[in-house]
Short mmCIF file of C-alpha atoms in Angstrom, two decimals:
data_model
loop_
_atom_site.label_atom_id
_atom_site.label_comp_id
_atom_site.label_asym_id
_atom_site.label_seq_id
_atom_site.Cartn_x
_atom_site.Cartn_y
_atom_site.Cartn_z
CA MET A 1 -8.07 11.83 -26.65
CA ALA A 2 -6.16 9.52 -24.86
CA GLU A 3 -4.13 7.95 -27.62
CA SER A 4 -3.35 11.16 -28.40
CA ASN A 5 -1.81 12.62 -24.93
CA VAL A 6 0.52 9.35 -24.83
CA ALA A 7 1.48 9.30 -28.20
CA VAL A 8 3.04 13.49 -27.32
CA ALA A 9 4.15 12.77 -24.07
CA THR A 10 5.75 9.81 -26.27
CA TRP A 11 7.14 11.84 -28.82
CA LEU A 12 8.55 14.74 -26.33
CA GLN A 13 10.31 12.56 -23.90
CA ARG A 14 12.26 10.69 -28.08
CA LEU A 15 12.83 14.47 -28.44
CA ALA A 16 14.00 16.28 -25.49
CA PRO A 17 14.06 13.87 -22.25
CA ASP A 18 15.39 16.19 -20.10
CA VAL A 19 12.42 18.60 -20.35
CA ALA A 20 10.05 15.73 -19.81
CA ALA A 21 11.51 15.06 -16.63
CA THR A 22 11.38 19.18 -15.62
CA VAL A 23 8.11 19.47 -16.71
CA ARG A 24 6.98 16.38 -14.68
CA ARG A 25 9.48 17.03 -11.59
CA PHE A 26 8.66 20.80 -12.06
CA PRO A 27 5.34 21.40 -13.49
CA PHE A 28 4.02 24.53 -10.81
CA ALA A 29 7.16 26.47 -11.20
CA ILE A 30 6.72 26.49 -14.93
CA VAL A 31 3.33 27.27 -14.81
CA LEU A 32 4.41 30.48 -13.01
CA ALA A 33 7.33 30.50 -14.83
CA ALA A 34 5.09 31.04 -18.11
CA GLY A 35 2.97 32.65 -16.91
CA ALA A 36 5.43 35.72 -15.58
CA THR A 37 6.51 35.85 -18.97
CA ALA A 38 3.55 36.44 -20.87
CA THR A 39 2.92 38.89 -18.31
CA PHE A 40 6.44 40.72 -19.31
CA LEU A 41 6.13 40.60 -23.31
CA LEU A 42 2.73 41.54 -22.76
CA ALA A 43 3.33 44.71 -21.25
CA THR A 44 6.05 46.02 -22.89
CA ASN A 45 4.71 45.34 -26.04
CA TYR A 46 1.74 47.09 -24.82
CA SER A 47 2.07 49.65 -22.54
CA ASN A 48 4.83 51.26 -20.71
CA TRP A 49 5.26 48.62 -18.22
CA LEU A 50 7.43 50.40 -15.58
CA ASP A 51 4.78 53.89 -15.52
CA VAL A 52 2.03 50.62 -14.85
CA GLU A 53 2.92 49.09 -11.17
CA SER A 54 0.30 46.76 -11.47
CA TRP A 55 2.22 45.29 -14.90
CA MET A 56 5.23 44.49 -12.15
CA ARG A 57 3.95 44.05 -9.57
CA LEU A 58 2.48 40.63 -11.49
CA PHE A 59 5.15 39.98 -13.42
CA LEU A 60 7.41 40.34 -10.07
CA GLY A 61 4.53 38.06 -8.33
CA LEU A 62 4.16 34.82 -10.61
CA ALA A 63 8.49 35.12 -11.23
CA THR A 64 8.78 35.18 -6.71
CA ALA A 65 5.95 32.29 -7.19
CA ALA A 66 7.72 30.49 -9.41
CA VAL A 67 10.30 30.27 -7.13
CA CYS A 68 8.39 29.58 -4.23
CA ALA A 69 7.19 26.42 -6.58
CA VAL A 70 10.69 24.88 -7.30
CA GLY A 71 11.27 25.53 -2.99
CA GLY A 72 8.34 23.42 -2.60
CA VAL A 73 9.27 20.72 -4.44
CA LEU A 74 12.93 20.19 -2.99
CA PHE A 75 11.31 19.63 0.02
CA ALA A 76 8.84 16.71 -1.00
CA GLU A 77 11.50 15.48 -2.58
CA SER A 78 13.45 15.53 1.00
CA ARG A 79 10.28 14.64 3.22
CA PRO A 80 8.63 12.08 1.11
CA GLU A 81 6.74 11.81 5.02
CA ALA A 82 5.49 15.60 5.10
CA LYS A 83 3.12 15.29 2.59
CA ARG A 84 1.01 17.63 3.39
CA ALA A 85 2.84 19.93 4.49
CA ALA A 86 5.06 19.41 0.85
CA ILE A 87 1.52 20.23 -0.67
CA VAL A 88 0.88 23.39 1.40
CA LEU A 89 4.89 24.60 0.32
CA ALA A 90 4.69 23.61 -3.70
CA TYR A 91 1.06 24.84 -4.39
CA VAL A 92 -0.77 27.62 -1.68
CA LEU A 93 2.45 28.93 -0.80
CA PRO A 94 3.82 30.42 -3.94
CA VAL A 95 -0.58 31.02 -4.45
CA ALA A 96 -0.12 33.17 -1.25
CA VAL A 97 2.97 34.51 -2.31
CA ALA A 98 1.96 36.04 -5.66
CA ALA A 99 -0.83 37.68 -4.12
CA LEU A 100 0.91 39.68 -1.57
CA MET A 101 3.00 41.07 -4.11
CA GLN A 102 -0.65 42.64 -5.06
CA VAL A 103 -1.22 44.27 -1.88
CA ARG A 104 -0.84 47.91 -2.78
CA ASP A 105 -0.78 49.00 1.14
CA TRP A 106 2.73 49.15 1.87
CA GLY A 107 2.32 50.18 5.31
CA LEU A 108 0.56 46.12 5.52
CA VAL A 109 3.04 44.31 3.56
CA VAL A 110 6.90 45.29 1.20
CA PRO A 111 6.76 43.23 -1.58
CA PHE A 112 9.74 43.98 -3.03
CA THR A 113 11.37 42.41 0.15
CA LEU A 114 10.01 38.76 -0.87
CA VAL A 115 12.13 38.48 -3.63
CA PRO A 116 15.46 37.72 -1.90
CA ALA A 117 13.80 35.64 1.01
CA SER A 118 11.99 33.80 -1.64
CA ILE A 119 15.42 32.57 -3.03
CA LEU A 120 16.79 32.03 0.73
CA TRP A 121 14.17 29.68 0.72
CA LEU A 122 14.68 28.01 -1.95
CA ALA A 123 18.31 27.47 -1.07
CA VAL A 124 17.30 26.13 2.32
CA SER A 125 14.04 24.46 1.25
CA PRO A 126 16.16 20.65 0.00
CA VAL A 127 17.57 20.25 3.91
CA THR A 128 15.55 21.02 6.68
CA ARG A 129 16.11 18.86 8.62
CA ILE A 130 17.62 19.88 12.04
CA GLY A 131 19.43 16.27 13.02
CA ARG A 132 22.30 16.43 15.84
CA GLY A 133 25.80 14.86 14.80
CA ALA A 134 27.08 12.70 12.19
CA ALA A 135 22.67 13.26 10.77
CA ARG A 136 23.47 17.18 10.94
CA GLU A 137 26.16 17.32 9.24
CA GLU A 138 25.48 15.10 6.71
CA GLN A 139 22.16 18.14 5.85
CA GLN A 140 24.97 20.70 6.14
CA ASN A 141 26.70 18.93 3.01
CA ARG A 142 23.70 18.43 1.30
CA PHE A 143 22.81 21.55 1.64
CA TRP A 144 26.95 22.94 0.12
CA TRP A 145 27.12 20.31 -2.08
CA LEU A 146 23.47 21.38 -3.86
CA ASN A 147 23.74 24.97 -3.64
CA GLU A 148 27.63 24.90 -5.49
CA ARG A 149 26.48 23.03 -8.30
CA ALA A 150 22.81 24.65 -7.93
CA ILE A 151 25.06 28.54 -8.76
CA THR A 152 27.40 26.85 -10.73
CA THR A 153 24.42 25.17 -13.53
CA ALA A 154 23.02 29.34 -13.36
CA ALA A 155 26.03 30.58 -13.97
CA LEU A 156 26.13 28.66 -17.09
CA ALA A 157 22.95 29.27 -18.21
CA GLY A 158 22.99 33.35 -17.47
CA LEU A 159 26.39 32.65 -20.20
CA ALA A 160 24.76 30.21 -22.55
CA PHE A 161 22.00 33.31 -22.44
CA CYS A 162 24.75 35.16 -23.36
CA ILE A 163 26.00 33.71 -26.71
CA ILE A 164 22.18 33.30 -27.65
CA ALA A 165 22.17 37.12 -26.98
CA VAL A 166 24.52 37.41 -28.82
CA GLY A 167 23.50 35.32 -31.86
CA ILE A 168 20.19 36.62 -32.23
CA ALA A 169 22.20 40.17 -32.56
CA ALA A 170 24.47 38.67 -35.44
CA ILE A 171 21.13 37.41 -37.15
CA GLU A 172 18.81 40.20 -36.95
CA ARG A 173 21.90 42.13 -38.42
CA SER A 174 22.45 40.16 -41.29
CA LEU A 175 18.65 39.97 -42.22
CA SER A 176 18.46 43.58 -42.00
CA VAL A 177 22.47 44.26 -44.08
CA LEU A 178 22.00 41.24 -46.42
CA PHE A 179 18.09 41.25 -46.95
CA GLY A 180 17.34 44.28 -45.78
CA VAL A 181 14.33 42.23 -44.11
CA GLU A 182 14.20 44.43 -40.42
CA THR A 183 13.19 41.66 -37.61
CA SER A 184 14.28 44.12 -34.60
CA GLN A 185 11.30 43.80 -33.10
CA ILE A 186 10.45 40.70 -32.97
CA PHE A 187 13.84 39.11 -31.79
CA TYR A 188 14.49 41.68 -29.13
CA SER A 189 10.86 42.22 -28.04
CA TRP A 190 9.59 39.25 -27.86
CA VAL A 191 12.37 35.80 -28.98
CA LEU A 192 15.20 37.96 -26.71
CA PRO A 193 12.63 38.59 -23.67
CA PHE A 194 11.75 35.04 -24.19
CA THR A 195 14.44 33.28 -23.71
CA GLY A 196 15.80 34.51 -21.00
CA LEU A 197 12.56 34.81 -18.87
CA PHE A 198 10.98 31.52 -19.90
CA LEU A 199 13.92 29.28 -21.49
CA THR A 200 16.58 30.16 -19.92
CA PRO A 201 14.50 28.76 -16.17
CA VAL A 202 13.74 25.85 -17.47
CA TYR A 203 17.27 24.75 -18.67
CA TRP A 204 18.30 25.69 -14.63
CA LEU A 205 15.73 23.41 -13.42
CA ALA A 206 17.39 20.60 -16.05
CA THR A 207 20.73 20.28 -14.68
CA LEU A 208 18.92 21.27 -11.04
CA PRO A 209 20.80 17.08 -9.03
CA ARG A 210 18.63 15.28 -7.64
CA LEU A 211 18.89 14.48 -3.55
CA ASN A 212 19.48 10.91 -3.85
CA GLU A 213 22.65 11.68 -6.25
CA PHE A 214 24.67 13.42 -3.39
CA ASP A 215 27.96 12.00 -2.16
CA PRO A 216 29.48 12.32 0.79
CA ALA A 217 33.13 11.74 -0.82
CA ASP A 218 32.33 15.06 -3.39
CA LEU A 219 32.86 17.18 -0.55
CA GLU A 220 36.64 15.20 -0.10
CA ARG A 221 37.24 15.19 -4.12
CA PRO A 222 36.37 18.55 -5.58
CA ASP A 223 35.88 19.54 -8.88
CA PHE A 224 37.93 22.00 -11.00
CA VAL A 225 34.76 25.02 -9.71
CA ALA A 226 35.02 23.43 -6.10
CA GLY A 227 38.52 23.46 -5.77
CA ALA A 228 38.16 27.33 -7.23
CA VAL A 229 36.24 28.65 -4.78
CA GLY A 230 37.82 27.64 -2.07
CA PHE A 231 41.16 28.78 -3.33
CA MET A 232 39.58 32.13 -3.42
CA GLY A 233 38.01 31.97 -0.23
CA GLN A 234 41.03 30.06 1.30
CA PHE A 235 44.22 32.92 -0.33
CA VAL A 236 41.76 36.06 -1.07
CA LEU A 237 38.38 36.53 1.30
CA VAL A 238 40.37 34.92 4.35
CA PRO A 239 43.50 37.80 4.40
CA PHE A 240 40.89 40.39 3.48
CA LEU A 241 38.82 39.54 6.09
CA ALA A 242 41.88 39.53 8.80
CA ILE A 243 42.76 43.24 7.53
CA TYR A 244 39.58 44.26 7.81
CA ALA A 245 38.52 42.87 11.64
CA ALA A 246 42.18 44.80 12.03
CA ILE A 247 40.83 47.65 11.43
CA LEU A 248 37.59 47.68 13.06
CA LEU A 249 39.01 46.76 16.06
CA VAL A 250 41.80 49.83 16.20
CA TYR A 251 38.52 51.60 15.97
CA ALA A 252 37.32 50.35 18.30
CA GLY A 253 40.44 51.10 20.33
CA GLN A 254 40.27 54.53 18.96
CA ILE A 255 36.41 55.19 20.35
CA VAL A 256 37.67 54.02 23.71
CA ILE A 257 40.78 56.54 24.04
CA THR A 258 39.34 59.62 22.71
CA GLN A 259 35.99 58.67 23.91
CA ARG A 260 33.58 59.49 20.93
CA LEU A 261 30.61 57.77 19.45
CA PRO A 262 31.23 55.74 16.16
CA GLU A 263 29.96 58.22 12.69
CA GLY A 264 29.88 58.09 9.70
CA MET A 265 29.23 54.42 7.51
CA ILE A 266 30.33 52.16 10.56
CA GLY A 267 27.07 50.27 10.47
CA TRP A 268 27.24 49.65 6.81
CA MET A 269 30.14 48.52 7.05
CA VAL A 270 30.44 46.28 9.71
CA LEU A 271 27.22 44.72 8.18
CA GLY A 272 28.70 43.91 4.92
CA PHE A 273 31.68 43.08 6.97
CA VAL A 274 29.44 39.81 8.51
CA VAL A 275 27.95 39.25 5.25
CA ALA A 276 31.31 38.78 3.78
CA GLY A 277 32.29 36.49 6.70
CA ALA A 278 29.10 34.69 7.05
CA ALA A 279 29.85 33.68 3.04
CA THR A 280 33.48 32.90 3.71
CA SER A 281 32.03 30.69 5.84
CA LEU A 282 30.27 29.11 3.29
CA VAL A 283 32.80 28.64 1.07
CA LEU A 284 34.91 26.82 3.11
CA HIS A 285 32.11 24.21 4.72
CA PRO A 286 33.53 21.18 2.79
CA ALA A 287 35.76 18.74 4.58
CA PHE A 288 38.41 19.48 1.75
CA MET A 289 39.02 22.79 2.55
CA ARG A 290 38.38 22.35 6.59
CA ARG A 291 41.83 19.86 7.09
CA ARG A 292 43.67 23.04 6.22
CA PRO A 293 45.73 25.07 9.06
CA LEU A 294 44.39 28.75 7.49
CA VAL A 295 40.61 27.39 7.23
CA ARG A 296 40.57 26.15 10.60
CA LEU A 297 41.96 29.50 12.01
CA PHE A 298 39.76 30.88 10.08
CA HIS A 299 36.72 28.32 11.62
CA ARG A 300 38.26 28.86 15.30
CA ALA A 301 38.76 32.44 15.35
CA TRP A 302 36.06 34.48 13.02
CA TRP A 303 32.77 34.95 14.93
CA TRP A 304 34.60 35.73 17.84
CA LEU A 305 35.93 39.16 15.55
CA THR A 306 32.64 40.14 15.17
CA VAL A 307 31.45 40.18 18.28
CA ILE A 308 33.77 43.49 18.60
CA PRO A 309 32.15 45.40 15.45
CA LEU A 310 28.82 44.00 16.61
CA VAL A 311 28.90 46.12 19.75
CA LEU A 312 30.35 49.04 17.71
CA PHE A 313 27.14 49.09 14.98
CA ALA A 314 24.41 48.54 17.53
CA ILE A 315 25.71 51.88 19.04
CA ALA A 316 26.74 53.61 15.72
CA VAL A 317 23.02 53.02 14.85
CA TRP A 318 21.22 53.84 18.68
CA VAL A 319 22.72 56.75 17.92
CA ARG A 320 21.49 58.26 14.44
CA VAL A 321 17.99 56.28 16.00
CA ASP A 322 18.10 58.74 18.70
CA ALA A 323 18.98 61.63 17.48
CA TYR A 324 16.90 61.14 14.03
CA GLY A 325 14.43 58.28 14.45
CA LEU A 326 13.80 55.43 12.38
CA THR A 327 14.17 55.07 8.70
CA SER A 328 13.73 52.67 6.16
CA GLU A 329 17.36 52.42 5.81
CA ARG A 330 18.14 52.54 9.92
CA LEU A 331 15.69 49.15 10.09
CA MET A 332 17.04 47.40 7.85
CA LEU A 333 20.51 48.06 8.81
CA ILE A 334 18.54 47.17 12.58
CA SER A 335 16.99 43.38 10.56
CA GLY A 336 20.91 43.10 9.57
CA GLY A 337 22.39 43.51 12.66
CA ILE A 338 19.77 41.53 14.17
CA TRP A 339 20.55 38.51 11.88
CA GLY A 340 24.39 39.37 12.26
CA ALA A 341 24.05 38.31 16.25
CA LEU A 342 22.20 35.41 15.94
CA LEU A 343 24.60 34.02 14.05
CA ALA A 344 26.85 34.69 16.54
CA LEU A 345 25.67 34.01 19.37
CA ALA A 346 25.10 30.43 17.51
CA PHE A 347 28.34 29.73 16.16
CA LEU A 348 29.77 30.76 19.73
CA PHE A 349 27.63 28.75 21.67
CA GLY A 350 27.52 25.61 19.83
CA ARG A 351 25.08 25.73 17.06
CA GLU A 352 27.34 25.61 14.16
CA ASP A 353 24.92 24.56 11.41
CA ILE A 354 25.66 27.00 7.54
CA ARG A 355 21.90 26.34 6.34
CA LEU A 356 21.77 29.04 10.06
CA ILE A 357 22.73 31.70 7.02
CA PRO A 358 20.16 31.80 4.45
CA ALA A 359 17.84 30.65 6.93
CA LEU A 360 18.03 33.24 9.04
CA ALA A 361 18.51 35.89 6.42
CA GLY A 362 15.18 34.52 4.75
CA ALA A 363 13.13 34.21 7.92
CA ILE A 364 14.39 38.02 9.25
CA LEU A 365 13.18 39.56 5.56
CA LEU A 366 9.72 37.71 6.21
CA VAL A 367 8.35 39.48 8.99
CA PHE A 368 10.29 42.45 8.55
CA SER A 369 7.95 42.60 5.43
CA ILE A 370 4.94 42.14 6.86
CA GLY A 371 2.79 44.04 9.28
CA PRO A 372 3.00 46.79 11.30
CA TRP A 373 6.59 45.93 12.12
CA SER A 374 7.38 45.78 8.14
CA TYR A 375 10.32 48.09 6.12
CA SER A 376 7.68 51.22 5.59
CA ALA A 377 5.38 50.83 8.64
CA MET A 378 7.68 51.51 11.72
CA PRO A 379 9.74 53.45 10.55
CA ASN A 380 6.76 55.48 9.07
CA ALA A 381 5.15 54.95 12.74
CA ASP A 382 7.98 56.81 14.73
CA GLN A 383 8.36 59.83 12.51
CA GLY A 384 4.81 60.57 12.65
CA LYS A 385 5.22 60.21 16.58
CA ARG A 386 7.83 61.99 16.61
CA LEU A 387 6.08 65.21 13.69
CA GLY A 388 3.21 64.61 16.88
CA ALA A 389 5.41 65.38 19.71
CA LEU A 390 7.82 68.36 17.89
CA LEU A 391 4.08 70.09 16.73
CA ALA A 392 2.59 69.75 20.45
CA LEU A 393 5.96 71.35 22.15
CA LYS A 394 5.61 74.10 20.06
CA ALA A 395 2.40 75.08 20.82
CA ASP A 396 2.88 74.57 24.18
CA LEU A 397 5.81 77.23 23.62
CA THR A 398 3.58 78.97 21.05
CA ALA A 399 0.66 79.22 24.10
CA SER A 400 3.20 79.71 26.44
CA VAL A 401 4.89 83.06 25.02
CA SER A 402 0.85 83.99 23.37
CA SER A 403 -0.79 84.16 26.77
CA PRO A 404 -0.44 87.40 29.28
CA THR A 405 0.96 87.52 32.47
CA SER A 406 -0.77 88.98 35.36
CA TRP A 407 2.10 91.89 35.08
CA GLY A 408 2.15 92.58 31.50
CA GLU A 409 -2.53 92.62 32.22
CA SER A 410 -1.48 95.54 34.41
CA ARG A 411 0.57 97.18 32.56
CA PRO A 412 -1.28 100.50 30.49
#
């Protein structure tokens, strides 16, 4: 048995060395991805999975757990001395996330916000050392370098899947037209989902660079993709953000002059403004970009330009919540405002670290996903209190109107 296992491993190594190395590097993540794929195939082919919540929860739980498992591996590679923490993050955390996804009480867990939280954890998992000075700068450079390559290869993996999907469609049509063989059920119900949900992510995992491949010179000599993204950030995103900031500042001046509180969609507008600016800050981080005058101006001025819009945001959300109470949408706005305010404080007062952008977002999502302060539980509790207060007030008014007065009793 041992000899046969060695023979299989040797054969696989010769046939597909990248696959073998990827399986050795991310074994638990690949098992979880296989489980998620099997769940999807069984659910879609043997039941109407959109009508059965259990199938959807199981699929999303396993898929999210796979993302967490990849993050755990990257953490272990970056912190070889933290063996116990690596085991927890690579194995225990994914299982816990998959289990939380199965909790049906939305008052305890809002499961679907765990998906973006897991992706944000994946982004920062290889660069968790805090550090100071040059050490912190190196961690930020590693963060940018690894995520730039991960996003680029993810886009390539998506493009490869689209090409495969076109090829599968061509093969299926050819077999049907030329030979009368109907294979649509096999190709579209089994082969295409298996390719998209399992083979494509495994291919992407195979492209993830190891942390020891990092070369600081990569941020001095940009490749084609980094240069193109940097050009877009400098000459497209920065000018549009400047115009947007001017509009919000003029609107703030109008509020001061007219003494009218902000109305409408100002909360979402400001939050979108802050998100776009934070993303631009990430794009323009590399050294080859920061040497350019427009980028230097952006980095000096950007977080100061968010202060007044964030004040507008706080006033607008407070007015809506005070008048109508909390809802899940308003609590999402509040959590986004907390994220923006914390980032502004950190960047304005000496803690300029681009890792905080995804790290704070993931932490806030996690906090508002579990417990009595979640996106579901807190609004339900607030609306319940308001309804109870209205019913009590109505009962008091009804009692005061219906109770007879002494004058009424004396009337004939």
